[in-house]
C-alpha positions as a Markdown table, in Angstrom:
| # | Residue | x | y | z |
|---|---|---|---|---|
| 1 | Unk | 17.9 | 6.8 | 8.3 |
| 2 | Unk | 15.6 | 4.6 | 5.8 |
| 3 | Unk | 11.8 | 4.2 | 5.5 |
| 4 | Unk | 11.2 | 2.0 | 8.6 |
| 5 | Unk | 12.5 | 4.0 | 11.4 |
| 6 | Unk | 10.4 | 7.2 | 10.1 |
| 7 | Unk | 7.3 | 8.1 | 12.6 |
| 8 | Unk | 4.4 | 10.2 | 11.6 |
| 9 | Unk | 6.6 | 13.0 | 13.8 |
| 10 | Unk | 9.4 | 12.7 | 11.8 |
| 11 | Unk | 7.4 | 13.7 | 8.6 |
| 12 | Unk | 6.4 | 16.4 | 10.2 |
| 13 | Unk | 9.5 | 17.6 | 11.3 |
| 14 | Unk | 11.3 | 17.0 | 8.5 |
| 15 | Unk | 9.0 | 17.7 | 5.4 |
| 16 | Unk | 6.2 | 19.5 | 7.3 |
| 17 | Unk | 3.6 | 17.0 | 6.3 |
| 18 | Unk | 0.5 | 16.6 | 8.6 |
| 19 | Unk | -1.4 | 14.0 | 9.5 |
| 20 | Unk | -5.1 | 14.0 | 10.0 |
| 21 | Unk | -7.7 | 11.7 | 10.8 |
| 22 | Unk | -9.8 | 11.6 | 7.6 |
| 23 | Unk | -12.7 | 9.1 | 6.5 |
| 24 | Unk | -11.5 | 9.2 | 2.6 |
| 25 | Unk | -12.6 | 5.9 | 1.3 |
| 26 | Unk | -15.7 | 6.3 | -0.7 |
| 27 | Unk | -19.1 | 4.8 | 0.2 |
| 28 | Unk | -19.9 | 3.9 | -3.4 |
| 29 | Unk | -16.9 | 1.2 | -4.1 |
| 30 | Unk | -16.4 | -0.3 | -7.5 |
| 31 | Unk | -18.2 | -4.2 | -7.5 |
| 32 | Unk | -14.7 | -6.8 | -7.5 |
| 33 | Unk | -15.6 | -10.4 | -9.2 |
| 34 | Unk | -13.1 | -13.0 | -6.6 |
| 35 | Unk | -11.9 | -15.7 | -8.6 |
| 36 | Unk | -12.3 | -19.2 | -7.2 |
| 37 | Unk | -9.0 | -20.1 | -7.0 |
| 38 | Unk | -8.2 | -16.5 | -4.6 |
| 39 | Unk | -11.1 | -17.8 | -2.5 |
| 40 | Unk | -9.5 | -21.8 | -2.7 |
| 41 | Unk | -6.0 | -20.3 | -1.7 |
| 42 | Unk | -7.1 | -18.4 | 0.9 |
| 43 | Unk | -9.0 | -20.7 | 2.4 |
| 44 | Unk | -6.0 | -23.1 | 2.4 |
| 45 | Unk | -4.4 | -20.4 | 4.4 |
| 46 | Unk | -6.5 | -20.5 | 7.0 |
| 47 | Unk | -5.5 | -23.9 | 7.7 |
| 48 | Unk | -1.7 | -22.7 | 8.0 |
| 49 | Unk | 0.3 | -21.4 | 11.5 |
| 50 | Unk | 0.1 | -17.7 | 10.3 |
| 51 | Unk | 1.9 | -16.7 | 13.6 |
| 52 | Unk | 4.7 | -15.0 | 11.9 |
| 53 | Unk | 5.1 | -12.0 | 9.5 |
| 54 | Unk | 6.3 | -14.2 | 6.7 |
| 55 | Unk | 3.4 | -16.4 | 6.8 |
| 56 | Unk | 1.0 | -13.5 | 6.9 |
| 57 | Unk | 2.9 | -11.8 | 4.1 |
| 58 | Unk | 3.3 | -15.2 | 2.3 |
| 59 | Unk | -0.2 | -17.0 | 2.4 |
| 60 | Unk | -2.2 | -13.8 | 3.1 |
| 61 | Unk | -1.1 | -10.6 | 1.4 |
| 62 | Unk | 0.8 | -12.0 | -1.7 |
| 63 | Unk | -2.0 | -13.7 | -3.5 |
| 64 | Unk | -4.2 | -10.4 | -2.8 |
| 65 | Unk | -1.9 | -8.7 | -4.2 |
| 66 | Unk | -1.1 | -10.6 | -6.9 |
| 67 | Unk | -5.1 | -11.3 | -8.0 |
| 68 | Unk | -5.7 | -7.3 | -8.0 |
| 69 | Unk | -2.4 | -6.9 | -10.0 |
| 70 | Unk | -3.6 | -9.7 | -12.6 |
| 71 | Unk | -7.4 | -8.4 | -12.6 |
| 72 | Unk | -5.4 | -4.8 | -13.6 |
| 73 | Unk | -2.4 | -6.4 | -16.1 |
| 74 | Unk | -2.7 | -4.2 | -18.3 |
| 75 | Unk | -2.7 | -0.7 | -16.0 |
| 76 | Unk | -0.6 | -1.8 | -13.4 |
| 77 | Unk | 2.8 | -3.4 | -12.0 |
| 78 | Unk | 3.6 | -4.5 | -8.9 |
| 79 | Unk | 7.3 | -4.4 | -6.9 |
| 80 | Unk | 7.4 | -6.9 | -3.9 |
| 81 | Unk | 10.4 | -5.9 | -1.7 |
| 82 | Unk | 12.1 | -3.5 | -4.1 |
| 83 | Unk | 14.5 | -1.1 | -3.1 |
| 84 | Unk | 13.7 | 2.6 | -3.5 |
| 85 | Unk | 16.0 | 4.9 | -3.2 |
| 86 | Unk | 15.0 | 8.6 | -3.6 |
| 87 | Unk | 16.9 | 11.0 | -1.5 |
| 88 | Unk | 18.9 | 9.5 | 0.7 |
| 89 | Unk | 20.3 | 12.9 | 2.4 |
| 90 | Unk | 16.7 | 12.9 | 3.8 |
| 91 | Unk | 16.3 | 9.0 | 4.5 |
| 92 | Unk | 13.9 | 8.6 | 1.7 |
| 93 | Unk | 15.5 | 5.6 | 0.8 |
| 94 | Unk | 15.6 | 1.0 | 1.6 |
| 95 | Unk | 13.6 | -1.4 | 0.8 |
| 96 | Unk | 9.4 | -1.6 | 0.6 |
| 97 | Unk | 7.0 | -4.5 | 1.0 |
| 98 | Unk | 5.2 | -3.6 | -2.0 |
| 99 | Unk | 5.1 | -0.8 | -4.9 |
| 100 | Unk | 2.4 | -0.5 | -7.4 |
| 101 | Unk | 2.6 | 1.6 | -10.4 |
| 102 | Unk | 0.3 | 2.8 | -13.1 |
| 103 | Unk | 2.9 | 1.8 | -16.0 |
| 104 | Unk | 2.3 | -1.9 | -16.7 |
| 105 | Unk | 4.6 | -4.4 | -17.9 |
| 106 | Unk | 7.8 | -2.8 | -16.3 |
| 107 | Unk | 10.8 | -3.8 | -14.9 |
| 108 | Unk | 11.7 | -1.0 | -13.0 |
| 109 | Unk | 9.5 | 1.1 | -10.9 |
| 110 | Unk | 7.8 | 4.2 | -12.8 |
| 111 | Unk | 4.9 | 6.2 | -11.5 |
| 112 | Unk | 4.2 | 4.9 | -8.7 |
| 113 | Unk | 0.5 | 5.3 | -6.7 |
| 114 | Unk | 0.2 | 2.8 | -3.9 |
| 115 | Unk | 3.1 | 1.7 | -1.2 |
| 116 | Unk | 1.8 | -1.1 | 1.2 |
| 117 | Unk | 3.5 | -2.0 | 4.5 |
| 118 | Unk | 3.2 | -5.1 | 6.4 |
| 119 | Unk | 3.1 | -4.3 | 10.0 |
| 120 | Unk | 5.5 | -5.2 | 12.2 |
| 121 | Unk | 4.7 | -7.7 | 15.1 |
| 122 | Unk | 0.4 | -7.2 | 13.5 |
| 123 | Unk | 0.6 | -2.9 | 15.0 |
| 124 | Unk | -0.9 | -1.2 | 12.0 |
| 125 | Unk | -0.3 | 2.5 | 13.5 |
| 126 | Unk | 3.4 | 1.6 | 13.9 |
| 127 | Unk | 3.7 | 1.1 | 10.2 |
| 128 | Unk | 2.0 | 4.8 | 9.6 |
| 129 | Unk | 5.3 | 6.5 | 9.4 |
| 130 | Unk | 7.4 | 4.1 | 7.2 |
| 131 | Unk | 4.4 | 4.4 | 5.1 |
| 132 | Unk | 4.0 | 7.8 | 5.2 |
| 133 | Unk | 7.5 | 8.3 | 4.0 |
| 134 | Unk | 7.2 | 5.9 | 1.2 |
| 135 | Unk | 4.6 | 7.9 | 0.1 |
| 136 | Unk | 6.1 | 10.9 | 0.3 |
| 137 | Unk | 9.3 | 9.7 | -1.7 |
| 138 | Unk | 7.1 | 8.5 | -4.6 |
| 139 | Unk | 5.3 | 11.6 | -4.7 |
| 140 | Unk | 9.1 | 13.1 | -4.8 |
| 141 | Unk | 9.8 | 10.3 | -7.8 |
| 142 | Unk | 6.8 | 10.9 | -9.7 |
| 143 | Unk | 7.3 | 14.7 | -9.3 |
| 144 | Unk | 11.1 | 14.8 | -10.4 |
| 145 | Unk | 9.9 | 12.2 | -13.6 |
| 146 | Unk | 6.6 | 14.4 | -14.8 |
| 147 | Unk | 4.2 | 12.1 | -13.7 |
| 148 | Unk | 2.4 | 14.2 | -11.4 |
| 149 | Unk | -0.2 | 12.5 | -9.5 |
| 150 | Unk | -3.0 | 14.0 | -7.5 |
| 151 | Unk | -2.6 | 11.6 | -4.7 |
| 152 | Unk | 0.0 | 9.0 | -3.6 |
| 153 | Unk | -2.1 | 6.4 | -1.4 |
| 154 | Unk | -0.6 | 4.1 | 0.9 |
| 155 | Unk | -1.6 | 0.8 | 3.4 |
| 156 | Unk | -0.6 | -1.1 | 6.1 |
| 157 | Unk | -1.7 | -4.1 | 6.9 |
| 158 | Unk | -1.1 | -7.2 | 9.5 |
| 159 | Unk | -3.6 | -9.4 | 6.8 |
| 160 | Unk | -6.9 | -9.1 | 8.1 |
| 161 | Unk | -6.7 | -5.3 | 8.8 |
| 162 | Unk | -5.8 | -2.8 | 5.8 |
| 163 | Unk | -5.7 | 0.8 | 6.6 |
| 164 | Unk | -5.5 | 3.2 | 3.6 |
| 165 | Unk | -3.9 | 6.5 | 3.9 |
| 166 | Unk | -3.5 | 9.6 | 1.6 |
| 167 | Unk | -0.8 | 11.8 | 0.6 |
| 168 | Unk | -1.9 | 15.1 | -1.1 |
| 169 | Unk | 1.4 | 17.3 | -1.0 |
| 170 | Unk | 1.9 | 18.1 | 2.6 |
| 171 | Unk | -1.4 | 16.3 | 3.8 |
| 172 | Unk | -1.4 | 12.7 | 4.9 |
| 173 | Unk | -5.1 | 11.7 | 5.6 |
| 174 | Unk | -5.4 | 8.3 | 7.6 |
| 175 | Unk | -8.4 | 6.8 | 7.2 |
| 176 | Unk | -9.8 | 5.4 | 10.9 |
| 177 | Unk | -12.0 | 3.3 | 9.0 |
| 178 | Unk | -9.8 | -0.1 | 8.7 |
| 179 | Unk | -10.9 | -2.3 | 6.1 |
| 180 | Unk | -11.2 | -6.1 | 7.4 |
| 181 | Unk | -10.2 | -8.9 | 5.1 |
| 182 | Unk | -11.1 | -12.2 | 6.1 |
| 183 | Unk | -10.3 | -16.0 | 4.2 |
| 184 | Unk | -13.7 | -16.0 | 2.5 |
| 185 | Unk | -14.2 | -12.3 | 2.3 |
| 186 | Unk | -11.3 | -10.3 | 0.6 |
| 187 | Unk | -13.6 | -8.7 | -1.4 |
| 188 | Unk | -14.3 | -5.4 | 0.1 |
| 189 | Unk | -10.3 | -4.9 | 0.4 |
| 190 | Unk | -9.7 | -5.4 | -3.2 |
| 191 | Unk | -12.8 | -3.0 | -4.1 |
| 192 | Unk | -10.3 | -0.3 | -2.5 |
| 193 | Unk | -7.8 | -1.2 | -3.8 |
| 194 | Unk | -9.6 | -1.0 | -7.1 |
| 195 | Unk | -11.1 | 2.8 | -6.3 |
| 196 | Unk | -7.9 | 3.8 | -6.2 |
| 197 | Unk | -6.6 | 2.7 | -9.1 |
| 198 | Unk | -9.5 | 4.2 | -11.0 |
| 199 | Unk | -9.0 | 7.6 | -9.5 |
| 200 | Unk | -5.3 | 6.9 | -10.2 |
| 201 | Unk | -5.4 | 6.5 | -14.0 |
């Protein structure tokens, strides 16, 4: 087994973590200053055939990324397609979309808060179980390191839908609340994104 073929049933049956439907995101978001040039690329996107994953992943969720990593350089790092392996006895183990970590500057993944998922063929709620299971194997990681986190967040996303979800020992909280990201408006997307990092650090 490895992170994709997990399903939010699995995590229950396996680790006994349960799922709930849970509006987390706060109302009172950190202001986000979006550079010109995010804006400029994105809008160059929009001009693109984004019919596949790779485009989406490419033209679309990279450079959001990669701004909300460079606007944090110096709290975060980011892993794009790293392989995490953490217990692979329990399938807690392959390759994820993205990783990002409170310990900036590194090579190698340490302390990690945030695992994002593209979804597969644009369903969001079929990414919830590869997600969830990356977010339990970096709350394993960061557990088995002594860097205990509160919370291990997660998302998964198609591009122009993120939903956030929240891992707090056995308790995954999926927020129904899906924050829209559109080519001249990524804004409120990286304001999550930046919430959590501040109640990550």
């Amino acid at each position: 087994m490895a992170y994709n073929r997990f399903k939010l049933k699995d995590l229950e049956e396996k680790f006994g973590i349960q799922n709930f439907n849970n509006a987390f995101i706060t109302h009172q978001l950190p202001t986000v200053e979006v550079s010109d040039f995010l804006l400029k690329t994105l809008s160059l996107a929009s001009k693109e055939a984004l019919g596949t994953e790779k485009a989406k992943s490419e033209l679309v969720i990279s450079p959001v990324i990669k701004y909300f990593k460079d606007c944090n350089a110096d709290s975060l790092s980011y892993f794009s397609g790293y392989e995490f392996n953490v217990d692979t006895k329990q399938g807690l183990n392959g390759f994820c979309d993205y990783i990002i970590s409170t310990e900036p500057h590194k090579y190698t993944i340490e302390a990690p808060i945030i695992c994002l998922v593209e979804a597969k063929k644009g369903e969001i709620e079929e990414g919830f179980g590869q997600c969830g299971a990356e977010m339990y194997a970096a709350q394993l990681f960061n557990e088995q390191a002594g860097h205990r986190k509160k919370a291990i967040y997660g998302c998964v996303t198609n591009a122009f839908s993120w939903a956030f979800l929240k891992l707090e020992k056995e308790s995954l909280s999926i927020d129904p609340n899906y924050v829209p990201l559109t080519f001249n408006e990524p804004h409120r997307v990286l304001a999550v994104l930046q919430w959590i990092l501040n109640c990550s650090l």
